[in-house]
GROMACS .gro file of C-alpha atoms in nm:
model
  402
    1MET     CA    1  -2.643   4.139  -2.521
    2ALA     CA    2  -2.633   3.849  -2.165
    3LYS     CA    3  -2.335   3.946  -1.912
    4LYS     CA    4  -2.084   3.587  -2.046
    5LEU     CA    5  -2.039   3.324  -1.808
    6ASN     CA    6  -1.760   3.374  -1.563
    7ILE     CA    7  -1.714   2.946  -1.494
    8ILE     CA    8  -1.487   2.830  -1.176
    9PHE     CA    9  -1.348   2.512  -1.140
   10ARG     CA   10  -1.187   2.425  -0.768
   11TRP     CA   11  -0.931   2.218  -0.885
   12SER     CA   12  -0.835   1.935  -0.631
   13ASN     CA   13  -0.652   1.661  -0.712
   14TYR     CA   14  -0.938   1.401  -0.655
   15ASN     CA   15  -1.106   1.589  -0.881
   16HIS     CA   16  -0.897   1.693  -1.174
   17TYR     CA   17  -1.064   1.408  -1.402
   18THR     CA   18  -1.408   1.498  -1.334
   19LEU     CA   19  -1.359   1.859  -1.409
   20SER     CA   20  -1.161   1.767  -1.714
   21ALA     CA   21  -1.486   1.592  -1.871
   22LEU     CA   22  -1.663   1.865  -1.800
   23ILE     CA   23  -1.478   2.183  -1.836
   24GLY     CA   24  -1.432   1.960  -2.230
   25LEU     CA   25  -1.742   1.935  -2.253
   26VAL     CA   26  -1.838   2.298  -2.218
   27ASP     CA   27  -1.634   2.356  -2.461
   28GLU     CA   28  -1.768   2.113  -2.736
   29LYS     CA   29  -2.186   2.210  -2.617
   30LEU     CA   30  -2.167   2.578  -2.580
   31ASP     CA   31  -2.136   2.867  -2.767
   32PRO     CA   32  -1.789   3.053  -2.644
   33ARG     CA   33  -1.920   3.438  -2.716
   34LYS     CA   34  -2.104   3.326  -2.302
   35PHE     CA   35  -1.836   3.225  -2.114
   36TYR     CA   36  -1.507   3.248  -1.929
   37ILE     CA   37  -1.321   2.941  -1.752
   38SER     CA   38  -1.076   2.917  -1.554
   39THR     CA   39  -1.036   2.663  -1.319
   40LYS     CA   40  -0.904   2.754  -0.947
   41GLU     CA   41  -0.738   2.590  -0.614
   42SER     CA   42  -0.850   2.768  -0.316
   43ALA     CA   43  -1.057   2.998  -0.217
   44LYS     CA   44  -0.862   3.257  -0.239
   45ASP     CA   45  -0.784   3.255  -0.512
   46ILE     CA   46  -1.194   3.269  -0.619
   47ILE     CA   47  -1.229   3.561  -0.394
   48ASN     CA   48  -0.978   3.685  -0.623
   49GLU     CA   49  -1.140   3.527  -0.954
   50VAL     CA   50  -1.483   3.669  -0.836
   51ASN     CA   51  -1.366   4.057  -0.716
   52SER     CA   52  -1.178   4.084  -1.096
   53ASN     CA   53  -1.460   4.119  -1.298
   54LYS     CA   54  -1.822   4.161  -1.301
   55SER     CA   55  -1.969   3.863  -1.497
   56ILE     CA   56  -2.195   3.600  -1.394
   57ASN     CA   57  -1.995   3.423  -1.149
   58ILE     CA   58  -2.071   3.016  -1.136
   59LEU     CA   59  -1.796   2.866  -0.935
   60CYS     CA   60  -1.820   2.469  -0.998
   61TYR     CA   61  -1.747   2.194  -0.732
   62SER     CA   62  -1.705   1.749  -0.737
   63PHE     CA   63  -1.593   1.650  -0.466
   64MET     CA   64  -1.616   1.279  -0.268
   65VAL     CA   65  -1.818   1.198   0.089
   66THR     CA   66  -1.482   1.254   0.283
   67GLU     CA   67  -1.428   1.587   0.111
   68PHE     CA   68  -1.756   1.709   0.258
   69GLU     CA   69  -1.696   1.889   0.549
   70SER     CA   70  -1.362   2.078   0.416
   71VAL     CA   71  -1.561   2.185   0.075
   72LYS     CA   72  -1.913   2.291   0.361
   73ASN     CA   73  -1.669   2.543   0.538
   74GLU     CA   74  -1.529   2.677   0.227
   75ILE     CA   75  -1.860   2.722   0.128
   76ARG     CA   76  -1.968   2.868   0.397
   77GLU     CA   77  -1.587   3.128   0.404
   78LEU     CA   78  -1.681   3.130  -0.020
   79LYS     CA   79  -2.027   3.307   0.098
   80ASN     CA   80  -1.956   3.515   0.318
   81VAL     CA   81  -1.683   3.737   0.161
   82LEU     CA   82  -1.917   3.709  -0.240
   83LYS     CA   83  -2.229   3.704  -0.093
   84ASP     CA   84  -2.427   3.670  -0.389
   85LYS     CA   85  -2.137   3.771  -0.597
   86ILE     CA   86  -2.084   3.381  -0.691
   87ILE     CA   87  -2.347   3.125  -0.787
   88ILE     CA   88  -2.193   2.783  -0.618
   89ILE     CA   89  -2.250   2.445  -0.799
   90CYS     CA   90  -2.215   2.135  -0.685
   91GLY     CA   91  -2.249   1.722  -0.862
   92GLY     CA   92  -2.052   1.424  -0.857
   93SER     CA   93  -2.128   1.103  -0.600
   94PHE     CA   94  -2.190   1.293  -0.280
   95THR     CA   95  -2.420   1.479  -0.494
   96THR     CA   96  -2.578   1.221  -0.672
   97ALA     CA   97  -2.683   1.088  -0.358
   98VAL     CA   98  -2.728   1.334  -0.129
   99PRO     CA   99  -2.812   1.631  -0.290
  100LYS     CA  100  -2.982   1.810   0.006
  101ALA     CA  101  -2.680   1.765   0.193
  102ALA     CA  102  -2.561   1.956  -0.079
  103LEU     CA  103  -2.748   2.266  -0.050
  104GLY     CA  104  -2.737   2.279   0.328
  105ALA     CA  105  -2.405   2.341   0.281
  106GLY     CA  106  -2.469   2.663   0.104
  107ALA     CA  107  -2.440   2.549  -0.268
  108ASP     CA  108  -2.746   2.694  -0.443
  109ILE     CA  109  -2.760   2.420  -0.725
  110ALA     CA  110  -2.699   2.033  -0.656
  111PHE     CA  111  -2.667   1.825  -0.982
  112ARG     CA  112  -2.780   1.501  -0.974
  113GLY     CA  113  -2.621   1.180  -1.202
  114GLU     CA  114  -2.523   1.269  -1.542
  115THR     CA  115  -2.491   1.583  -1.645
  116GLU     CA  116  -2.322   1.605  -2.018
  117GLU     CA  117  -2.681   1.690  -2.152
  118SER     CA  118  -2.842   1.898  -1.791
  119PHE     CA  119  -2.492   2.110  -1.737
  120PRO     CA  120  -2.529   2.231  -2.037
  121ASP     CA  121  -2.809   2.304  -2.049
  122PHE     CA  122  -2.815   2.472  -1.729
  123LEU     CA  123  -2.581   2.688  -1.827
  124ASN     CA  124  -2.788   2.827  -2.180
  125LYS     CA  125  -3.080   2.880  -1.943
  126LEU     CA  126  -2.831   3.073  -1.748
  127TYR     CA  127  -2.721   3.275  -1.918
  128ASP     CA  128  -3.076   3.397  -2.165
  129SER     CA  129  -3.186   3.496  -1.842
  130GLY     CA  130  -2.960   3.541  -1.590
  131LYS     CA  131  -3.147   3.425  -1.275
  132LEU     CA  132  -3.182   2.986  -1.162
  133PRO     CA  133  -3.450   2.730  -1.249
  134GLU     CA  134  -3.684   2.753  -0.926
  135ASN     CA  135  -3.624   2.352  -0.908
  136ARG     CA  136  -3.246   2.342  -0.681
  137ILE     CA  137  -3.192   2.033  -0.737
  138ILE     CA  138  -3.124   1.894  -1.088
  139ASP     CA  139  -3.165   1.644  -1.217
  140PRO     CA  140  -3.004   1.438  -1.572
  141LEU     CA  141  -3.177   1.419  -1.885
  142PRO     CA  142  -3.128   1.167  -2.100
  143LEU     CA  143  -2.856   1.160  -2.273
  144LYS     CA  144  -2.751   1.112  -2.639
  145ASN     CA  145  -2.526   0.883  -2.786
  146PHE     CA  146  -2.228   0.816  -2.537
  147ASP     CA  147  -2.003   0.853  -2.810
  148ASP     CA  148  -2.086   1.214  -2.836
  149TYR     CA  149  -1.946   1.357  -2.486
  150PRO     CA  150  -1.539   1.412  -2.442
  151PRO     CA  151  -1.310   1.244  -2.206
  152PHE     CA  152  -1.106   1.515  -2.176
  153ALA     CA  153  -1.067   1.887  -2.182
  154TYR     CA  154  -0.847   1.874  -2.484
  155LYS     CA  155  -0.895   2.184  -2.617
  156ARG     CA  156  -0.673   2.404  -2.344
  157GLY     CA  157  -0.438   2.131  -2.280
  158PHE     CA  158  -0.684   1.917  -2.036
  159PHE     CA  159  -0.615   1.526  -2.010
  160GLY     CA  160  -0.710   1.270  -1.800
  161PRO     CA  161  -0.826   0.865  -1.921
  162ILE     CA  162  -1.016   0.782  -2.136
  163GLU     CA  163  -1.398   0.702  -2.024
  164LEU     CA  164  -1.472   0.376  -2.177
  165ARG     CA  165  -1.750   0.274  -1.963
  166ARG     CA  166  -1.946   0.407  -1.722
  167GLY     CA  167  -2.141   0.201  -1.459
  168CYS     CA  168  -2.049  -0.197  -1.331
  169LEU     CA  169  -2.174  -0.570  -1.425
  170ASN     CA  170  -2.225  -0.561  -1.005
  171ARG     CA  171  -2.399  -0.480  -0.732
  172CYS     CA  172  -2.139  -0.495  -0.481
  173THR     CA  173  -2.292  -0.346  -0.149
  174PHE     CA  174  -2.005  -0.084  -0.078
  175CYS     CA  175  -2.022   0.034  -0.410
  176GLN     CA  176  -2.160   0.323  -0.547
  177THR     CA  177  -2.100   0.376  -0.889
  178PRO     CA  178  -2.391   0.049  -0.988
  179GLN     CA  179  -2.599   0.315  -0.736
  180ILE     CA  180  -2.524   0.641  -0.970
  181PHE     CA  181  -2.507   0.471  -1.226
  182PRO     CA  182  -2.813   0.176  -1.290
  183LYS     CA  183  -2.754   0.177  -1.639
  184ILE     CA  184  -2.426   0.021  -1.804
  185ARG     CA  185  -2.292   0.229  -2.110
  186GLU     CA  186  -1.985   0.154  -2.303
  187ARG     CA  187  -1.801   0.378  -2.613
  188SER     CA  188  -1.679   0.233  -2.915
  189ILE     CA  189  -1.354   0.183  -3.011
  190GLU     CA  190  -1.386   0.393  -3.242
  191TYR     CA  191  -1.446   0.672  -2.957
  192ALA     CA  192  -1.106   0.597  -2.766
  193LYS     CA  193  -0.887   0.618  -3.103
  194HIS     CA  194  -1.092   0.972  -3.205
  195TYR     CA  195  -0.943   1.105  -2.880
  196ASN     CA  196  -0.629   0.898  -2.817
  197LYS     CA  197  -0.504   1.106  -3.165
  198TYR     CA  198  -0.521   1.429  -2.950
  199LEU     CA  199  -0.300   1.287  -2.633
  200ILE     CA  200  -0.055   1.231  -2.956
  201GLU     CA  201  -0.075   1.538  -3.105
  202ALA     CA  202  -0.016   1.675  -2.755
  203LYS     CA  203   0.320   1.464  -2.731
  204ARG     CA  204   0.195   1.223  -2.425
  205ASP     CA  205   0.411   0.929  -2.407
  206ARG     CA  206   0.030   0.713  -2.308
  207VAL     CA  207  -0.290   0.644  -2.273
  208SER     CA  208  -0.543   0.494  -1.919
  209PHE     CA  209  -0.895   0.422  -1.962
  210ILE     CA  210  -1.143   0.398  -1.738
  211ILE     CA  211  -1.366   0.124  -1.679
  212SER     CA  212  -1.521  -0.106  -1.391
  213ASP     CA  213  -1.368  -0.446  -1.438
  214ALA     CA  214  -1.079  -0.417  -1.778
  215LEU     CA  215  -1.130  -0.715  -1.879
  216SER     CA  216  -1.487  -0.688  -1.973
  217TYR     CA  217  -1.452  -0.384  -2.285
  218GLY     CA  218  -1.684  -0.554  -2.521
  219ALA     CA  219  -1.842  -0.804  -2.339
  220LYS     CA  220  -2.131  -0.985  -2.470
  221GLY     CA  221  -2.363  -1.098  -2.246
  222GLY     CA  222  -2.165  -1.095  -1.964
  223ARG     CA  223  -1.896  -1.330  -2.124
  224VAL     CA  224  -1.541  -1.140  -2.143
  225ASN     CA  225  -1.579  -1.084  -2.564
  226LEU     CA  226  -1.127  -1.125  -2.576
  227LYS     CA  227  -1.157  -1.091  -2.995
  228TYR     CA  228  -1.224  -0.720  -2.923
  229LEU     CA  229  -1.043  -0.682  -2.600
  230GLU     CA  230  -0.740  -0.740  -2.859
  231ASP     CA  231  -0.905  -0.551  -3.143
  232PHE     CA  232  -0.897  -0.297  -2.910
  233LEU     CA  233  -0.593  -0.301  -2.762
  234SER     CA  234  -0.332  -0.352  -3.058
  235GLY     CA  235  -0.553  -0.069  -3.236
  236ILE     CA  236  -0.455   0.211  -3.036
  237ARG     CA  237  -0.110  -0.005  -2.990
  238LYS     CA  238  -0.080   0.088  -3.349
  239THR     CA  239   0.000   0.435  -3.312
  240LYS     CA  240   0.251   0.408  -3.111
  241ILE     CA  241   0.153   0.521  -2.760
  242ASN     CA  242   0.172   0.341  -2.405
  243ILE     CA  243  -0.127   0.173  -2.319
  244MET     CA  244  -0.217   0.186  -1.924
  245TYR     CA  245  -0.506  -0.089  -1.852
  246GLY     CA  246  -0.543  -0.245  -1.600
  247ASN     CA  247  -0.384  -0.065  -1.327
  248PHE     CA  248  -0.555   0.332  -1.151
  249PRO     CA  249  -0.864   0.424  -1.293
  250SER     CA  250  -0.922   0.033  -1.353
  251GLU     CA  251  -0.823  -0.267  -1.278
  252ILE     CA  252  -0.939  -0.638  -1.326
  253SER     CA  253  -1.197  -0.886  -1.153
  254SER     CA  254  -1.017  -1.218  -1.071
  255HIS     CA  255  -1.305  -1.352  -1.148
  256SER     CA  256  -1.285  -1.277  -1.434
  257LEU     CA  257  -0.926  -1.342  -1.573
  258ALA     CA  258  -1.000  -1.730  -1.345
  259LEU     CA  259  -1.249  -1.772  -1.649
  260TYR     CA  260  -1.007  -1.625  -1.914
  261PRO     CA  261  -0.647  -1.652  -1.819
  262GLU     CA  262  -0.570  -1.619  -2.192
  263ALA     CA  263  -0.655  -1.279  -2.163
  264ALA     CA  264  -0.327  -1.195  -1.929
  265GLY     CA  265  -0.138  -1.307  -2.294
  266ILE     CA  266  -0.375  -1.053  -2.477
  267LEU     CA  267  -0.243  -0.757  -2.228
  268ARG     CA  268   0.141  -0.865  -2.220
  269LYS     CA  269   0.146  -0.858  -2.582
  270TYR     CA  270  -0.006  -0.460  -2.564
  271ILE     CA  271   0.012  -0.294  -2.330
  272GLN     CA  272   0.332  -0.101  -2.094
  273ASN     CA  273   0.166  -0.126  -1.738
  274ARG     CA  274   0.417  -0.390  -1.554
  275LYS     CA  275   0.105  -0.375  -1.224
  276ILE     CA  276  -0.171  -0.458  -1.278
  277ILE     CA  277  -0.505  -0.402  -0.973
  278ILE     CA  278  -0.708  -0.738  -0.935
  279GLY     CA  279  -1.020  -0.606  -0.711
  280ALA     CA  280  -1.006  -0.900  -0.395
  281GLN     CA  281  -1.167  -0.732  -0.142
  282SER     CA  282  -1.129  -0.984   0.142
  283GLY     CA  283  -0.972  -1.299   0.193
  284SER     CA  284  -1.235  -1.475   0.338
  285ASP     CA  285  -1.561  -1.614   0.171
  286ASN     CA  286  -1.834  -1.492   0.405
  287VAL     CA  287  -1.657  -1.074   0.299
  288LEU     CA  288  -1.709  -1.130  -0.042
  289LYS     CA  289  -2.085  -1.298   0.014
  290ILE     CA  290  -2.102  -0.987   0.239
  291MET     CA  291  -2.016  -0.739  -0.059
  292LYS     CA  292  -2.229  -1.004  -0.295
  293ARG     CA  293  -1.878  -1.043  -0.487
  294LYS     CA  294  -1.855  -1.281  -0.735
  295ASP     CA  295  -1.526  -1.315  -0.642
  296THR     CA  296  -1.438  -1.626  -0.454
  297LYS     CA  297  -1.020  -1.670  -0.310
  298LYS     CA  298  -0.951  -1.972  -0.532
  299ASP     CA  299  -1.030  -1.671  -0.797
  300VAL     CA  300  -0.789  -1.472  -0.664
  301LEU     CA  301  -0.476  -1.730  -0.621
  302GLU     CA  302  -0.555  -1.833  -0.971
  303SER     CA  303  -0.588  -1.445  -1.096
  304VAL     CA  304  -0.261  -1.409  -0.918
  305LYS     CA  305  -0.078  -1.716  -1.034
  306ILE     CA  306  -0.136  -1.630  -1.390
  307LEU     CA  307  -0.091  -1.212  -1.426
  308SER     CA  308   0.237  -1.372  -1.264
  309ALA     CA  309   0.293  -1.654  -1.514
  310ASN     CA  310   0.299  -1.369  -1.795
  311GLY     CA  311   0.590  -1.093  -1.610
  312PHE     CA  312   0.342  -0.937  -1.395
  313ILE     CA  313   0.308  -0.726  -1.040
  314PRO     CA  314  -0.010  -0.788  -0.907
  315ILE     CA  315  -0.152  -0.573  -0.695
  316VAL     CA  316  -0.419  -0.713  -0.505
  317ASP     CA  317  -0.697  -0.514  -0.375
  318ILE     CA  318  -0.784  -0.527   0.010
  319LEU     CA  319  -1.115  -0.401   0.210
  320PHE     CA  320  -1.140  -0.386   0.641
  321GLY     CA  321  -1.423  -0.286   0.777
  322VAL     CA  322  -1.711  -0.412   0.595
  323PRO     CA  323  -2.004  -0.404   0.804
  324GLU     CA  324  -2.069  -0.720   0.958
  325GLU     CA  325  -1.682  -0.846   0.953
  326THR     CA  326  -1.597  -1.075   1.239
  327LYS     CA  327  -1.265  -1.009   1.386
  328LYS     CA  328  -1.205  -1.377   1.210
  329ASP     CA  329  -1.267  -1.227   0.895
  330ARG     CA  330  -1.061  -1.015   0.912
  331ILE     CA  331  -0.816  -1.286   1.088
  332GLN     CA  332  -0.803  -1.518   0.790
  333THR     CA  333  -0.767  -1.201   0.552
  334LEU     CA  334  -0.440  -1.133   0.714
  335GLU     CA  335  -0.367  -1.523   0.655
  336PHE     CA  336  -0.473  -1.487   0.311
  337MET     CA  337  -0.240  -1.153   0.230
  338LYS     CA  338   0.047  -1.378   0.391
  339SER     CA  339  -0.018  -1.716   0.197
  340LEU     CA  340   0.006  -1.517  -0.146
  341LEU     CA  341   0.354  -1.290  -0.053
  342LEU     CA  342   0.539  -1.638   0.059
  343LEU     CA  343   0.414  -1.742  -0.303
  344TYR     CA  344   0.475  -1.440  -0.501
  345LYS     CA  345   0.734  -1.178  -0.340
  346ASN     CA  346   0.646  -0.904  -0.576
  347ILE     CA  347   0.399  -0.888  -0.460
  348GLN     CA  348   0.130  -0.550  -0.372
  349PHE     CA  349  -0.131  -0.512  -0.179
  350ASN     CA  350  -0.363  -0.112  -0.225
  351LEU     CA  351  -0.511  -0.127   0.119
  352HIS     CA  352  -0.856  -0.021   0.197
  353TYR     CA  353  -1.104   0.048   0.563
  354PHE     CA  354  -1.442   0.097   0.470
  355ILE     CA  355  -1.637   0.469   0.471
  356PRO     CA  356  -2.013   0.408   0.384
  357LEU     CA  357  -2.121   0.587   0.122
  358PRO     CA  358  -2.455   0.786  -0.001
  359GLY     CA  359  -2.707   0.590  -0.201
  360THR     CA  360  -2.568   0.223  -0.054
  361VAL     CA  361  -2.640  -0.056   0.141
  362PHE     CA  362  -2.514   0.030   0.383
  363ALA     CA  363  -2.478   0.414   0.388
  364ASN     CA  364  -2.655   0.446   0.718
  365THR     CA  365  -2.348   0.138   0.885
  366ALA     CA  366  -2.038   0.212   1.056
  367PRO     CA  367  -1.717   0.048   0.980
  368GLU     CA  368  -1.587  -0.178   1.204
  369PRO     CA  369  -1.392  -0.144   1.405
  370ILE     CA  370  -0.982  -0.229   1.337
  371GLU     CA  371  -0.826  -0.472   1.675
  372ASP     CA  372  -0.549  -0.313   1.777
  373ASP     CA  373  -0.332  -0.642   1.727
  374ILE     CA  374  -0.459  -0.635   1.404
  375LYS     CA  375  -0.321  -0.236   1.340
  376GLU     CA  376  -0.012  -0.379   1.433
  377GLU     CA  377  -0.009  -0.657   1.143
  378ILE     CA  378  -0.049  -0.491   0.895
  379VAL     CA  379   0.161  -0.259   0.990
  380LYS     CA  380   0.389  -0.539   0.975
  381PHE     CA  381   0.329  -0.514   0.613
  382VAL     CA  382   0.395  -0.132   0.571
  383LYS     CA  383   0.750  -0.199   0.729
  384ILE     CA  384   0.874  -0.445   0.399
  385GLY     CA  385   0.677  -0.194   0.149
  386VAL     CA  386   0.394  -0.383   0.028
  387VAL     CA  387   0.136  -0.220   0.166
  388LEU     CA  388  -0.030   0.122  -0.086
  389GLY     CA  389  -0.298   0.338   0.015
  390ASP     CA  390  -0.392   0.602   0.262
  391PHE     CA  391  -0.556   0.242   0.497
  392PHE     CA  392  -0.495   0.456   0.793
  393ARG     CA  393  -0.626   0.791   0.712
  394GLN     CA  394  -0.971   0.586   0.610
  395VAL     CA  395  -0.925   0.434   0.959
  396GLU     CA  396  -0.911   0.795   1.134
  397PHE     CA  397  -1.202   0.941   0.945
  398GLY     CA  398  -1.410   0.617   0.958
  399ARG     CA  399  -1.366   0.627   1.387
  400LYS     CA  400  -1.499   0.921   1.328
  401LEU     CA  401  -1.836   0.767   1.169
  402ALA     CA  402  -1.823   0.537   1.400
   0.00000   0.00000   0.00000
């Protein structure tokens, strides 16, 4: 009999949703006699794990562009200590866009795109042969019914949001999602109900969902389907669990809400979160055009008004530093934020600084620098407690890329 696979997932604050889904996938798609699974949060723990057994040790990474340098350093350390005792594989958004960079960092295998079929296939072949494939970049295999893959590893008590849709109807120039997942895939209401059941059995008091533009679940021809949305939310709410919707890790398109204001009443009826994230990105229509956003400033204003009228606290997403953004554009965005704050005292802003992501239109373009006087204005917002996010940490990261 072949050696069991000792599959180690490198757990972090940023990847646990992804890894929980992958662990659930292995549990459901692989013969349990073929593998062990563990999660580790440090190089030291990984070294101890590998040295304590004689299995085929596989270490799995999923990471973002901002984590690449630290992951590369950790892989180098592990390879120096463990040599050929470990097989390191990488996946996720960064690896999908630039798999050769992951291999150059020391990974043995780089997975591109969707891995629901390719990951179990790789593990089965490795178990059977004990050898790595010649091609170290593994492309996705065609997916079957999208409802066939679990959103989390419920058998191990690992829970996260239920992914309703993969891909995005928009093609924003700064975003990786439409590049990584060019095909829109959507799960059924029955899928959501099925996995919600495991949350209830585990005595979890809330369920959240992953979807780009939370109003467009079940949309037909790009049009919001209010009946489908209400059927979905009412069905989940009947189980007495608290629904988190339209907040992280999903948001609401201001364009969609402005066109379908009655959607806010549906949300108010069924969901428990009172903070709603609105995708705005800029207070400059010029920058919105650069980003290829459908939204306009008018859409954002209308959406914030609608949410406030329905008892929600709007959180407006703002992105500074996009290529071709001018200081005039940044000033317009700040003035827009100030005008919203005057109108709605409970409003908040989730600020981001542009970071070029591999595979996007702006992949090789440096962020526009933020002037000191603009930073000072942003600090004023921070001091009054209306800013969320790690804006200045992102600015520091972006400065290194310039």
